Amino acid sequence: MTSTPTRTAEHRPVTDPDAPAVFTAGTPVALGRRAAAALSFRNIGAVYVWLLIAVIFSVWAPETFPTATTVKQVLNGNAVAGLVALSVVAPLAARVFDLSVAFTMSLTSVLTAHFLVNAGLGPGTAITLAMTAALLVGVINGIVVVVLRVDSFIATLATGALIQSLITMVTNDSSITGLQLLAKPFSSIAQLDAGGITLPVLYLLLAAMAIWFMLEHTATGRRLYATGFNENAARLQGVRTGRLRFMTLVTSALLSGFAGVVFASSVGSGSPTAGTPYLLSAYAAAFVGATQLRAGRFNAWGTVIAVLLLGTGITGLGLATSAQWATSLFTGSVLIVALVLTGGRIALPAVLRRRKSPPAEHATAPDKEIG
């Protein structure tokens, strides 16, 4: 005689009216929590600081600041700065410093103007030769840093000094000007606009989108972050860290070189000091951006937010007719405050969560029988 198999108790569905509800990823509550996390100050603190700056200047200069013209001025005036800032994101993700980006920008600006004005070449040829020089700078940086194993901070600073000597040799420390730089099609590279928004803003968005996609949605991006967090561990996992660091330096040189071409088209001259003011702001934006969206990781859109935050404040100070020293004071203050608010406060919520978490014996209480 055989017996009918029965289900064990643990396989029977149990309905407990007192059990807490479990929300799946697609429920409104789960979506609300995800939206709250995405909009939290911890995730996008710089955006709220940016909005606060906009409100302050709207009250300070109500007739000139809160206008569509100011919005266009902020976007157009900071597009080149954004390109330079984005050029250092990939190297920093791999823990590589490229301090030659400002000099590379100046080099392509000068070479483009030189080939157009002094050599009489066409815009396409002049830009190609200037970008080839930027590519060569990136290759040299890669060889010195990766192959010769010189510290990237020192190596790229030395490369920058060599580039500056070449610029001085070509220009004799004088800007190169000429009608060729003001004529189309070269002037259209930076001065062509649609609705008051110039093409460099589009270049900035495209560059940010490309870097974002590469870092967030490709194996190369994951390997870059792994290299930056722990190069030795990444190498043991089979990641070719040297090749990745080499390519980030080449990419950095090309993007900063392109920024130099755009700058020359924008101002109509080749300046031997075109990139100098952008070096500090580029790294400042990259480090502030690393506290946004992907905290602890250098990322493209966080860098763009930081660039626009700084640009909004500088534009506001200019419209409010403040003292000349106020710009530097503002930049330094905002950087410190933004880093403190978005980075230094991270430990506090963790402490609060630990204090609010129930003791271990309370957590196991539901499993005990209650007499």
XYZ file of C-alpha atoms in Angstrom:
371
model
C 0.000 0.000 0.000
C 1.442 3.334 -1.033
C 0.888 6.594 0.688
C 0.071 9.849 -1.089
C 2.994 12.291 -0.902
C 2.213 15.485 0.860
C 3.823 18.914 0.711
C 6.208 19.828 3.450
C 5.251 22.720 5.622
C 7.913 24.981 4.306
C 6.501 24.744 0.780
C 3.004 25.813 1.742
C 2.114 29.446 1.131
C 1.767 31.302 4.381
C -0.288 34.445 4.692
C 0.565 36.599 7.658
C -1.506 39.763 7.990
C 1.113 41.252 10.309
C 4.038 40.680 7.929
C 5.503 43.841 6.375
C 4.661 44.463 2.754
C 7.367 43.700 0.219
C 7.511 46.077 -2.737
C 8.875 44.918 -6.037
C 10.974 47.110 -8.289
C 8.031 48.122 -10.445
C 5.619 49.236 -7.729
C 4.842 52.936 -7.222
C 6.445 52.867 -3.775
C 9.697 51.432 -5.143
C 9.706 53.927 -7.983
C 9.093 56.731 -5.511
C 11.996 55.626 -3.379
C 14.268 55.476 -6.398
C 13.179 58.967 -7.463
C 13.766 60.289 -3.941
C 17.248 58.769 -3.914
C 18.035 60.250 -7.343
C 16.902 63.715 -6.215
C 18.523 63.588 -2.789
C 21.065 66.176 -1.752
C 23.616 63.432 -1.412
C 23.251 62.578 -5.101
C 22.861 66.005 -6.726
C 23.919 68.468 -4.049
C 25.724 70.670 -6.560
C 22.469 71.161 -8.474
C 20.828 72.612 -5.374
C 23.858 74.813 -4.740
C 23.622 75.915 -8.382
C 19.933 76.806 -7.972
C 20.700 78.693 -4.764
C 23.362 80.721 -6.585
C 20.860 81.527 -9.316
C 18.318 82.716 -6.742
C 20.892 84.892 -4.961
C 21.963 86.646 -8.147
C 18.359 87.010 -9.287
C 17.729 89.018 -6.124
C 21.063 90.835 -6.326
C 20.769 91.818 -9.994
C 17.054 91.433 -10.846
C 17.215 93.505 -14.027
C 20.094 91.712 -15.723
C 20.572 88.209 -14.294
C 17.210 86.353 -14.512
C 16.947 86.607 -18.311
C 17.208 84.269 -21.279
C 20.285 86.209 -22.399
C 22.083 85.257 -19.189
C 21.241 81.587 -19.717
C 22.711 81.707 -23.213
C 25.751 83.581 -21.905
C 26.406 80.913 -19.264
C 26.090 78.091 -21.785
C 28.083 79.714 -24.575
C 30.752 81.162 -22.313
C 31.510 77.880 -20.535
C 31.388 75.395 -23.409
C 35.157 75.493 -23.985
C 35.799 75.211 -20.237
C 33.510 72.199 -20.211
C 35.449 70.531 -23.019
C 38.723 70.994 -21.149
C 37.158 69.683 -17.934
C 35.812 66.616 -19.732
C 39.261 65.954 -21.181
C 40.596 65.083 -17.714
C 37.686 62.857 -16.642
C 38.871 59.641 -18.307
C 42.488 59.957 -17.068
C 41.299 60.706 -13.544
C 38.990 57.685 -13.667
C 42.145 55.612 -14.224
C 44.014 57.629 -11.568
C 46.159 59.500 -14.066
C 46.803 63.246 -13.923
C 47.221 65.066 -17.215
C 48.464 68.555 -16.402
C 49.406 69.193 -20.026
C 45.802 69.734 -21.185
C 46.031 73.518 -20.839
C 49.271 73.615 -22.839
C 47.832 71.289 -25.481
C 44.860 73.607 -25.830
C 47.181 76.581 -26.303
C 49.266 74.605 -28.802
C 46.384 73.723 -31.118
C 45.020 77.251 -30.863
C 48.378 78.693 -31.935
C 49.109 76.094 -34.606
C 45.700 76.436 -36.214
C 46.131 80.213 -36.412
C 49.704 79.848 -37.644
C 48.800 77.463 -40.460
C 45.836 79.606 -41.500
C 47.470 83.033 -41.342
C 51.211 82.530 -41.804
C 51.281 79.375 -43.924
C 48.177 80.193 -45.963
C 46.678 76.710 -45.615
C 42.964 75.951 -45.720
C 40.917 75.468 -42.536
C 40.633 71.696 -42.978
C 44.377 71.203 -43.411
C 45.242 73.608 -40.601
C 42.909 71.859 -38.153
C 44.170 68.421 -39.202
C 47.797 69.418 -38.605
C 46.963 70.999 -35.242
C 45.059 67.915 -34.100
C 47.936 65.728 -35.276
C 50.175 67.710 -32.954
C 47.698 67.102 -30.119
C 47.726 63.384 -30.916
C 51.522 63.421 -30.776
C 51.388 65.073 -27.354
C 49.071 62.335 -26.121
C 51.353 59.600 -27.456
C 54.407 61.191 -25.832
C 52.558 61.470 -22.522
C 51.535 57.836 -22.792
C 55.086 56.681 -23.497
C 56.569 58.663 -20.627
C 53.893 57.684 -18.113
C 53.124 54.089 -19.098
C 56.264 52.807 -20.800
C 58.898 54.753 -18.847
C 56.760 54.642 -15.674
C 57.224 58.262 -14.702
C 54.628 59.639 -12.301
C 51.848 61.177 -14.389
C 51.748 64.366 -12.332
C 55.419 65.113 -12.956
C 55.540 63.716 -16.494
C 52.629 65.733 -17.899
C 53.821 68.867 -16.127
C 57.203 68.441 -17.825
C 55.501 67.791 -21.160
C 53.529 70.982 -20.670
C 56.725 72.937 -20.170
C 58.109 71.537 -23.426
C 54.900 72.459 -25.237
C 55.058 75.996 -23.869
C 58.591 76.369 -25.203
C 57.380 75.297 -28.650
C 54.525 77.803 -28.453
C 56.928 80.585 -27.550
C 59.159 79.631 -30.457
C 56.246 79.830 -32.908
C 54.575 82.961 -31.567
C 57.282 84.885 -29.682
C 54.612 85.201 -26.955
C 52.320 87.213 -29.254
C 48.830 86.287 -30.375
C 48.386 85.386 -34.032
C 45.587 87.301 -35.713
C 44.353 87.598 -39.264
C 41.301 87.856 -41.460
C 41.505 84.131 -42.172
C 40.503 83.449 -38.569
C 37.446 85.667 -38.832
C 36.211 84.365 -42.175
C 33.971 81.411 -42.820
C 34.094 78.442 -42.657
C 36.605 78.561 -39.820
C 34.689 81.142 -37.781
C 31.538 79.025 -38.089
C 33.107 76.268 -35.962
C 32.416 78.261 -32.804
C 30.302 81.231 -33.861
C 27.479 79.531 -35.748
C 24.404 79.482 -33.516
C 20.818 78.341 -33.374
C 18.511 80.466 -31.271
C 21.464 82.128 -29.590
C 23.093 78.809 -28.558
C 26.422 78.359 -30.319
C 27.910 75.141 -31.685
C 30.437 74.659 -28.824
C 27.508 73.887 -26.525
C 26.594 71.038 -28.870
C 30.208 69.853 -28.857
C 30.108 69.831 -25.056
C 26.926 67.766 -24.945
C 28.210 65.271 -27.507
C 31.531 64.874 -25.677
C 29.751 64.405 -22.343
C 27.405 61.831 -23.851
C 30.275 59.889 -25.416
C 32.298 59.835 -22.176
C 29.206 58.932 -20.134
C 28.364 56.034 -22.430
C 31.936 54.777 -22.426
C 32.313 54.907 -18.639
C 28.875 53.629 -17.693
C 27.850 51.224 -20.445
C 30.982 49.571 -21.780
C 33.493 47.053 -20.470
C 36.226 49.618 -21.089
C 34.588 52.001 -18.636
C 34.318 49.347 -15.946
C 37.972 48.476 -16.457
C 38.933 52.141 -16.218
C 37.191 52.477 -12.878
C 38.763 49.216 -11.696
C 42.179 50.533 -12.699
C 41.577 53.758 -10.809
C 40.353 52.051 -7.639
C 43.079 49.411 -7.481
C 45.453 49.042 -10.399
C 47.233 45.979 -9.014
C 43.997 44.101 -8.386
C 42.721 45.018 -11.851
C 45.954 43.785 -13.418
C 45.637 40.468 -11.579
C 42.140 40.115 -13.034
C 43.546 40.371 -16.539
C 42.862 44.063 -17.186
C 45.482 45.672 -19.406
C 45.884 48.681 -17.181
C 48.863 50.103 -19.063
C 46.988 50.178 -22.350
C 43.984 51.835 -20.704
C 46.099 54.541 -19.080
C 47.881 55.133 -22.378
C 44.587 55.587 -24.234
C 43.186 57.974 -21.621
C 46.183 60.256 -22.121
C 45.731 60.192 -25.891
C 42.005 60.892 -25.546
C 42.698 63.724 -23.110
C 45.150 65.372 -25.508
C 42.756 65.100 -28.451
C 39.800 66.578 -26.576
C 41.810 69.434 -25.078
C 43.352 70.020 -28.512
C 39.904 70.261 -30.030
C 39.002 72.783 -27.323
C 41.934 74.878 -28.520
C 40.652 74.866 -32.104
C 37.191 75.889 -30.900
C 38.725 78.655 -28.787
C 40.672 80.039 -31.773
C 37.499 80.061 -33.838
C 35.573 81.733 -31.036
C 37.965 84.635 -30.360
C 39.432 84.899 -33.852
C 43.058 84.547 -32.804
C 45.650 82.055 -31.679
C 46.703 82.889 -28.142
C 49.880 81.432 -26.582
C 48.134 81.458 -23.193
C 44.721 80.259 -24.340
C 44.572 77.237 -22.043
C 46.246 78.647 -18.929
C 43.062 79.925 -17.227
C 41.299 76.610 -17.805
C 43.649 74.233 -15.990
C 42.526 74.900 -12.415
C 38.856 75.201 -13.321
C 39.002 71.928 -15.278
C 40.290 69.933 -12.329
C 38.009 71.765 -9.932
C 34.981 70.860 -12.044
C 36.110 67.241 -12.400
C 36.592 66.788 -8.649
C 33.314 68.513 -7.746
C 31.623 66.441 -10.447
C 32.965 63.266 -8.838
C 30.698 63.962 -5.856
C 27.600 64.105 -8.045
C 25.413 61.388 -9.596
C 28.111 58.710 -9.153
C 29.631 59.666 -5.813
C 33.268 58.685 -5.631
C 33.606 58.257 -9.384
C 34.702 60.815 -11.933
C 31.858 61.137 -14.408
C 30.853 63.269 -17.364
C 27.499 64.759 -16.366
C 28.639 65.614 -12.854
C 31.539 67.509 -14.408
C 29.187 69.411 -16.712
C 27.018 70.371 -13.724
C 30.083 71.661 -11.874
C 31.218 73.702 -14.896
C 27.807 75.355 -15.201
C 27.654 75.987 -11.451
C 30.942 77.886 -11.523
C 30.023 79.613 -14.780
C 26.715 80.820 -13.369
C 28.398 82.389 -10.373
C 31.111 84.087 -12.413
C 28.543 85.443 -14.877
C 26.398 86.676 -12.011
C 29.302 88.499 -10.432
C 30.060 90.177 -13.741
C 26.463 91.324 -14.147
C 26.353 92.555 -10.550
C 29.413 94.769 -11.223
C 31.351 93.312 -8.310
C 35.057 93.818 -7.612
C 37.606 91.946 -9.710
C 38.817 89.875 -6.778
C 35.273 88.623 -6.143
C 35.504 86.077 -8.966
C 38.452 84.237 -7.429
C 36.881 84.463 -3.996
C 33.636 83.020 -5.314
C 35.322 80.166 -7.164
C 37.390 79.091 -4.181
C 34.486 79.425 -1.734
C 32.044 77.473 -3.878
C 34.544 74.686 -4.448
C 35.176 74.300 -0.723
C 31.487 74.480 0.201
C 30.422 72.119 -2.566
C 33.055 69.548 -1.639
C 32.197 69.786 2.074
C 28.448 69.559 1.544
C 28.548 66.804 -1.048
C 31.547 64.875 0.237
C 32.194 65.576 3.896
C 28.614 64.998 4.983
C 28.515 61.403 3.668
C 29.640 59.906 6.976
C 26.809 61.513 8.968
C 23.867 59.607 7.415
C 25.781 56.344 7.883
C 26.187 57.097 11.607
C 22.514 57.948 11.902
C 21.516 54.747 10.135
C 23.634 52.703 12.524
C 22.039 54.427 15.497
C 18.534 53.863 14.155
C 19.101 50.213 13.253
C 17.533 47.781 15.801
C 19.795 45.606 17.967
C 20.577 42.115 16.767
C 18.333 40.454 19.394
C 15.368 42.548 18.291
C 15.957 41.652 14.685
C 15.589 37.923 15.457
C 12.568 38.374 17.735
C 9.923 37.370 15.118
C 11.509 33.889 14.893
C 10.952 33.247 18.589
C 7.782 31.807 19.993
C 5.728 34.208 22.054
C 4.071 32.475 24.938
